[in-house]
Amino acid sequence: MELYRKHVPVVMSQKTAQARSVALKKLASEVFGDATFNDVKTGIGIVSAKWLTERPMIFKGSVAQAHGRVSTFVPGFGVSIADAVKASCSAYPFFERTIVRTSMGEEIELIDGGYCANNPTLYAIADAVQALKRERKDIRLVSVGVGIYPDPKPGLLMRLAKKYLVSVQLLQKTLEINTQSMDQLRQILFQDVPTIRISDSYVTPEMATDLLEHDLKKLGILFQRGRESFASREKQLREYLM
């Protein structure tokens, strides 16, 4: 929360995609330093999307999670964690596309993983079942979303810049459709896998927000709602860990 409160207003209050991208890159470097996927100790997957070939690119630390190309596996494709996180967060066109260089010397242009898996649940299950060979009965899934909120009333400048306003709404709608689609498929294909999905809907005007939110007071309200979301599922979450 300390990192969030300190840095989100700085990143998201920037006026241009270039400025937001510069601020995001600076933040990622400060948080992760020179860490690479060789340093990863858990079965993590960081999702991004390739701009040119329109396919997902998922950064992983363990060869056990590979779905092929095992003999040539390199943790995170040789990309730093900072660059992978920045790529995964690059919600184009409100951030610039991120170019990463792999251990093979390839330069790959990436955008936000939300374009291919804003809710990456199915990718996680695929790793567990297909790569790690876990039985479905042994899987417990916790899926954490960002919630669903009313759109804020546009200010005068936003109303004047109608094209920009429509772009924000379209991106949010695209990501939310992706989220709901992936979750619906998860329910159909893996209804036997016990799942806790945390992504509440809010309808009151004071909860209105969008992906460019940087007002600390509003972020504080969202944090409060997040704690309530956890509290309503705490018993079930604890049962998962027993």
PDB file of N, CA and C in Angstrom, residues 128-185:
ATOM      1  N   ALA A 128      -0.855 -25.730 -14.178  1.00  0.00           N
ATOM      2  CA  ALA A 128      -1.008 -26.719 -13.110  1.00  0.00           C
ATOM      3  C   ALA A 128      -1.315 -28.107 -13.663  1.00  0.00           C
ATOM      4  N   VAL A 129      -2.250 -28.175 -14.618  1.00  0.00           N
ATOM      5  CA  VAL A 129      -2.725 -29.468 -15.120  1.00  0.00           C
ATOM      6  C   VAL A 129      -1.798 -30.044 -16.185  1.00  0.00           C
ATOM      7  N   GLN A 130      -1.424 -29.229 -17.168  1.00  0.00           N
ATOM      8  CA  GLN A 130      -0.672 -29.745 -18.305  1.00  0.00           C
ATOM      9  C   GLN A 130       0.834 -29.776 -18.069  1.00  0.00           C
ATOM     10  N   ALA A 131       1.379 -28.691 -17.506  1.00  0.00           N
ATOM     11  CA  ALA A 131       2.831 -28.624 -17.330  1.00  0.00           C
ATOM     12  C   ALA A 131       3.279 -29.297 -16.036  1.00  0.00           C
ATOM     13  N   LEU A 132       2.626 -28.962 -14.929  1.00  0.00           N
ATOM     14  CA  LEU A 132       3.034 -29.500 -13.625  1.00  0.00           C
ATOM     15  C   LEU A 132       2.372 -30.835 -13.304  1.00  0.00           C
ATOM     16  N   LYS A 133       1.425 -31.265 -14.146  1.00  0.00           N
ATOM     17  CA  LYS A 133       0.766 -32.576 -14.020  1.00  0.00           C
ATOM     18  C   LYS A 133       0.049 -32.758 -12.688  1.00  0.00           C
ATOM     19  N   ARG A 134      -0.588 -31.705 -12.212  1.00  0.00           N
ATOM     20  CA  ARG A 134      -1.368 -31.795 -10.979  1.00  0.00           C
ATOM     21  C   ARG A 134      -2.767 -32.316 -11.281  1.00  0.00           C
ATOM     22  N   GLU A 135      -3.311 -33.088 -10.356  1.00  0.00           N
ATOM     23  CA  GLU A 135      -4.684 -33.552 -10.494  1.00  0.00           C
ATOM     24  C   GLU A 135      -5.636 -32.388 -10.211  1.00  0.00           C
ATOM     25  N   ARG A 136      -6.732 -32.345 -10.934  1.00  0.00           N
ATOM     26  CA  ARG A 136      -7.701 -31.272 -10.721  1.00  0.00           C
ATOM     27  C   ARG A 136      -8.169 -31.209  -9.280  1.00  0.00           C
ATOM     28  N   LYS A 137      -8.322 -32.374  -8.654  1.00  0.00           N
ATOM     29  CA  LYS A 137      -8.829 -32.425  -7.279  1.00  0.00           C
ATOM     30  C   LYS A 137      -7.861 -31.801  -6.288  1.00  0.00           C
ATOM     31  N   ASP A 138      -6.614 -31.626  -6.700  1.00  0.00           N
ATOM     32  CA  ASP A 138      -5.610 -31.047  -5.810  1.00  0.00           C
ATOM     33  C   ASP A 138      -5.422 -29.546  -6.009  1.00  0.00           C
ATOM     34  N   ILE A 139      -6.185 -28.952  -6.931  1.00  0.00           N
ATOM     35  CA  ILE A 139      -6.015 -27.533  -7.241  1.00  0.00           C
ATOM     36  C   ILE A 139      -7.010 -26.689  -6.445  1.00  0.00           C
ATOM     37  N   ARG A 140      -6.530 -25.600  -5.892  1.00  0.00           N
ATOM     38  CA  ARG A 140      -7.380 -24.594  -5.258  1.00  0.00           C
ATOM     39  C   ARG A 140      -7.042 -23.262  -5.914  1.00  0.00           C
ATOM     40  N   LEU A 141      -8.051 -22.580  -6.403  1.00  0.00           N
ATOM     41  CA  LEU A 141      -7.816 -21.376  -7.201  1.00  0.00           C
ATOM     42  C   LEU A 141      -8.364 -20.140  -6.500  1.00  0.00           C
ATOM     43  N   VAL A 142      -7.527 -19.109  -6.403  1.00  0.00           N
ATOM     44  CA  VAL A 142      -7.963 -17.796  -5.926  1.00  0.00           C
ATOM     45  C   VAL A 142      -7.751 -16.806  -7.064  1.00  0.00           C
ATOM     46  N   SER A 143      -8.825 -16.226  -7.551  1.00  0.00           N
ATOM     47  CA  SER A 143      -8.781 -15.301  -8.688  1.00  0.00           C
ATOM     48  C   SER A 143      -9.183 -13.908  -8.199  1.00  0.00           C
ATOM     49  N   VAL A 144      -8.247 -12.967  -8.267  1.00  0.00           N
ATOM     50  CA  VAL A 144      -8.475 -11.621  -7.733  1.00  0.00           C
ATOM     51  C   VAL A 144      -8.585 -10.621  -8.871  1.00  0.00           C
ATOM     52  N   GLY A 145      -9.742 -10.008  -9.015  1.00  0.00           N
ATOM     53  CA  GLY A 145      -9.956  -8.992 -10.035  1.00  0.00           C
ATOM     54  C   GLY A 145      -9.853  -7.599  -9.443  1.00  0.00           C
ATOM     55  N   VAL A 146     -10.171  -6.603 -10.241  1.00  0.00           N
ATOM     56  CA  VAL A 146     -10.082  -5.211  -9.780  1.00  0.00           C
ATOM     57  C   VAL A 146     -11.442  -4.630  -9.434  1.00  0.00           C
ATOM     58  N   GLY A 147     -12.506  -5.404  -9.646  1.00  0.00           N
ATOM     59  CA  GLY A 147     -13.841  -4.904  -9.371  1.00  0.00           C
ATOM     60  C   GLY A 147     -14.461  -4.219 -10.581  1.00  0.00           C
ATOM     61  N   ILE A 148     -15.746  -3.933 -10.469  1.00  0.00           N
ATOM     62  CA  ILE A 148     -16.492  -3.259 -11.531  1.00  0.00           C
ATOM     63  C   ILE A 148     -17.105  -1.992 -10.938  1.00  0.00           C
ATOM     64  N   TYR A 149     -16.872  -0.852 -11.601  1.00  0.00           N
ATOM     65  CA  TYR A 149     -17.250   0.441 -11.051  1.00  0.00           C
ATOM     66  C   TYR A 149     -18.022   1.272 -12.069  1.00  0.00           C
ATOM     67  N   PRO A 150     -18.829   2.217 -11.590  1.00  0.00           N
ATOM     68  CA  PRO A 150     -19.474   3.143 -12.528  1.00  0.00           C
ATOM     69  C   PRO A 150     -18.434   4.049 -13.181  1.00  0.00           C
ATOM     70  N   ASP A 151     -18.732   4.514 -14.393  1.00  0.00           N
ATOM     71  CA  ASP A 151     -17.844   5.469 -15.047  1.00  0.00           C
ATOM     72  C   ASP A 151     -17.968   6.829 -14.367  1.00  0.00           C
ATOM     73  N   PRO A 152     -16.845   7.520 -14.160  1.00  0.00           N
ATOM     74  CA  PRO A 152     -16.918   8.856 -13.570  1.00  0.00           C
ATOM     75  C   PRO A 152     -17.524   9.845 -14.558  1.00  0.00           C
ATOM     76  N   LYS A 153     -18.145  10.904 -14.029  1.00  0.00           N
ATOM     77  CA  LYS A 153     -18.647  11.952 -14.909  1.00  0.00           C
ATOM     78  C   LYS A 153     -17.469  12.710 -15.495  1.00  0.00           C
ATOM     79  N   PRO A 154     -17.416  12.834 -16.802  1.00  0.00           N
ATOM     80  CA  PRO A 154     -16.274  13.527 -17.413  1.00  0.00           C
ATOM     81  C   PRO A 154     -16.270  15.010 -17.091  1.00  0.00           C
ATOM     82  N   GLY A 155     -15.074  15.544 -16.818  1.00  0.00           N
ATOM     83  CA  GLY A 155     -14.939  16.975 -16.612  1.00  0.00           C
ATOM     84  C   GLY A 155     -15.001  17.708 -17.931  1.00  0.00           C
ATOM     85  N   LEU A 156     -14.894  19.034 -17.861  1.00  0.00           N
ATOM     86  CA  LEU A 156     -15.018  19.854 -19.064  1.00  0.00           C
ATOM     87  C   LEU A 156     -13.969  19.488 -20.105  1.00  0.00           C
ATOM     88  N   LEU A 157     -12.711  19.346 -19.664  1.00  0.00           N
ATOM     89  CA  LEU A 157     -11.643  19.030 -20.617  1.00  0.00           C
ATOM     90  C   LEU A 157     -11.866  17.665 -21.254  1.00  0.00           C
ATOM     91  N   MET A 158     -12.348  16.709 -20.452  1.00  0.00           N
ATOM     92  CA  MET A 158     -12.598  15.372 -20.980  1.00  0.00           C
ATOM     93  C   MET A 158     -13.745  15.402 -21.987  1.00  0.00           C
ATOM     94  N   ARG A 159     -14.762  16.209 -21.701  1.00  0.00           N
ATOM     95  CA  ARG A 159     -15.890  16.315 -22.635  1.00  0.00           C
ATOM     96  C   ARG A 159     -15.447  16.936 -23.952  1.00  0.00           C
ATOM     97  N   LEU A 160     -14.527  17.893 -23.857  1.00  0.00           N
ATOM     98  CA  LEU A 160     -14.012  18.513 -25.068  1.00  0.00           C
ATOM     99  C   LEU A 160     -13.174  17.530 -25.877  1.00  0.00           C
ATOM    100  N   ALA A 161     -12.455  16.656 -25.149  1.00  0.00           N
ATOM    101  CA  ALA A 161     -11.620  15.659 -25.821  1.00  0.00           C
ATOM    102  C   ALA A 161     -12.404  14.351 -25.927  1.00  0.00           C
ATOM    103  N   LYS A 162     -13.478  14.373 -26.681  1.00  0.00           N
ATOM    104  CA  LYS A 162     -14.377  13.224 -26.745  1.00  0.00           C
ATOM    105  C   LYS A 162     -13.671  11.968 -27.244  1.00  0.00           C
ATOM    106  N   LYS A 163     -12.767  12.132 -28.192  1.00  0.00           N
ATOM    107  CA  LYS A 163     -12.045  10.978 -28.730  1.00  0.00           C
ATOM    108  C   LYS A 163     -11.252  10.287 -27.631  1.00  0.00           C
ATOM    109  N   TYR A 164     -10.616  11.053 -26.764  1.00  0.00           N
ATOM    110  CA  TYR A 164      -9.843  10.490 -25.658  1.00  0.00           C
ATOM    111  C   TYR A 164     -10.766   9.762 -24.688  1.00  0.00           C
ATOM    112  N   LEU A 165     -11.903  10.381 -24.386  1.00  0.00           N
ATOM    113  CA  LEU A 165     -12.870   9.772 -23.471  1.00  0.00           C
ATOM    114  C   LEU A 165     -13.358   8.432 -24.004  1.00  0.00           C
ATOM    115  N   VAL A 166     -13.690   8.393 -25.279  1.00  0.00           N
ATOM    116  CA  VAL A 166     -14.157   7.148 -25.890  1.00  0.00           C
ATOM    117  C   VAL A 166     -13.059   6.082 -25.847  1.00  0.00           C
ATOM    118  N   SER A 167     -11.807   6.498 -26.037  1.00  0.00           N
ATOM    119  CA  SER A 167     -10.685   5.555 -26.004  1.00  0.00           C
ATOM    120  C   SER A 167     -10.553   4.913 -24.627  1.00  0.00           C
ATOM    121  N   VAL A 168     -10.679   5.717 -23.569  1.00  0.00           N
ATOM    122  CA  VAL A 168     -10.613   5.192 -22.204  1.00  0.00           C
ATOM    123  C   VAL A 168     -11.723   4.175 -21.984  1.00  0.00           C
ATOM    124  N   GLN A 169     -12.939   4.551 -22.368  1.00  0.00           N
ATOM    125  CA  GLN A 169     -14.086   3.663 -22.152  1.00  0.00           C
ATOM    126  C   GLN A 169     -13.954   2.378 -22.963  1.00  0.00           C
ATOM    127  N   LEU A 170     -13.458   2.504 -24.199  1.00  0.00           N
ATOM    128  CA  LEU A 170     -13.302   1.332 -25.054  1.00  0.00           C
ATOM    129  C   LEU A 170     -12.265   0.369 -24.488  1.00  0.00           C
ATOM    130  N   LEU A 171     -11.141   0.902 -24.007  1.00  0.00           N
ATOM    131  CA  LEU A 171     -10.112   0.041 -23.421  1.00  0.00           C
ATOM    132  C   LEU A 171     -10.645  -0.680 -22.199  1.00  0.00           C
ATOM    133  N   GLN A 172     -11.332   0.055 -21.323  1.00  0.00           N
ATOM    134  CA  GLN A 172     -11.883  -0.578 -20.126  1.00  0.00           C
ATOM    135  C   GLN A 172     -12.895  -1.656 -20.502  1.00  0.00           C
ATOM    136  N   LYS A 173     -13.724  -1.369 -21.496  1.00  0.00           N
ATOM    137  CA  LYS A 173     -14.727  -2.346 -21.928  1.00  0.00           C
ATOM    138  C   LYS A 173     -14.057  -3.584 -22.521  1.00  0.00           C
ATOM    139  N   THR A 174     -12.993  -3.374 -23.301  1.00  0.00           N
ATOM    140  CA  THR A 174     -12.256  -4.487 -23.889  1.00  0.00           C
ATOM    141  C   THR A 174     -11.673  -5.397 -22.806  1.00  0.00           C
ATOM    142  N   LEU A 175     -11.054  -4.801 -21.803  1.00  0.00           N
ATOM    143  CA  LEU A 175     -10.441  -5.578 -20.729  1.00  0.00           C
ATOM    144  C   LEU A 175     -11.500  -6.308 -19.910  1.00  0.00           C
ATOM    145  N   GLU A 176     -12.632  -5.657 -19.667  1.00  0.00           N
ATOM    146  CA  GLU A 176     -13.666  -6.290 -18.847  1.00  0.00           C
ATOM    147  C   GLU A 176     -14.337  -7.440 -19.611  1.00  0.00           C
ATOM    148  N   ILE A 177     -14.549  -7.274 -20.908  1.00  0.00           N
ATOM    149  CA  ILE A 177     -15.113  -8.369 -21.707  1.00  0.00           C
ATOM    150  C   ILE A 177     -14.163  -9.558 -21.680  1.00  0.00           C
ATOM    151  N   ASN A 178     -12.867  -9.284 -21.807  1.00  0.00           N
ATOM    152  CA  ASN A 178     -11.876 -10.356 -21.738  1.00  0.00           C
ATOM    153  C   ASN A 178     -11.953 -11.064 -20.399  1.00  0.00           C
ATOM    154  N   THR A 179     -12.043 -10.297 -19.316  1.00  0.00           N
ATOM    155  CA  THR A 179     -12.121 -10.870 -17.967  1.00  0.00           C
ATOM    156  C   THR A 179     -13.319 -11.791 -17.831  1.00  0.00           C
ATOM    157  N   GLN A 180     -14.493 -11.300 -18.216  1.00  0.00           N
ATOM    158  CA  GLN A 180     -15.713 -12.079 -18.061  1.00  0.00           C
ATOM    159  C   GLN A 180     -15.702 -13.317 -18.956  1.00  0.00           C
ATOM    160  N   SER A 181     -15.160 -13.178 -20.162  1.00  0.00           N
ATOM    161  CA  SER A 181     -15.087 -14.310 -21.082  1.00  0.00           C
ATOM    162  C   SER A 181     -14.214 -15.424 -20.520  1.00  0.00           C
ATOM    163  N   MET A 182     -13.043 -15.051 -20.013  1.00  0.00           N
ATOM    164  CA  MET A 182     -12.137 -16.049 -19.449  1.00  0.00           C
ATOM    165  C   MET A 182     -12.758 -16.739 -18.235  1.00  0.00           C
ATOM    166  N   ASP A 183     -13.470 -15.965 -17.409  1.00  0.00           N
ATOM    167  CA  ASP A 183     -14.073 -16.560 -16.222  1.00  0.00           C
ATOM    168  C   ASP A 183     -15.231 -17.484 -16.591  1.00  0.00           C
ATOM    169  N   GLN A 184     -15.974 -17.125 -17.626  1.00  0.00           N
ATOM    170  CA  GLN A 184     -17.058 -17.988 -18.072  1.00  0.00           C
ATOM    171  C   GLN A 184     -16.508 -19.311 -18.603  1.00  0.00           C
ATOM    172  N   LEU A 185     -15.426 -19.251 -19.369  1.00  0.00           N
ATOM    173  CA  LEU A 185     -14.797 -20.480 -19.852  1.00  0.00           C
ATOM    174  C   LEU A 185     -14.267 -21.324 -18.690  1.00  0.00           C
TER     175      LEU A 185
END
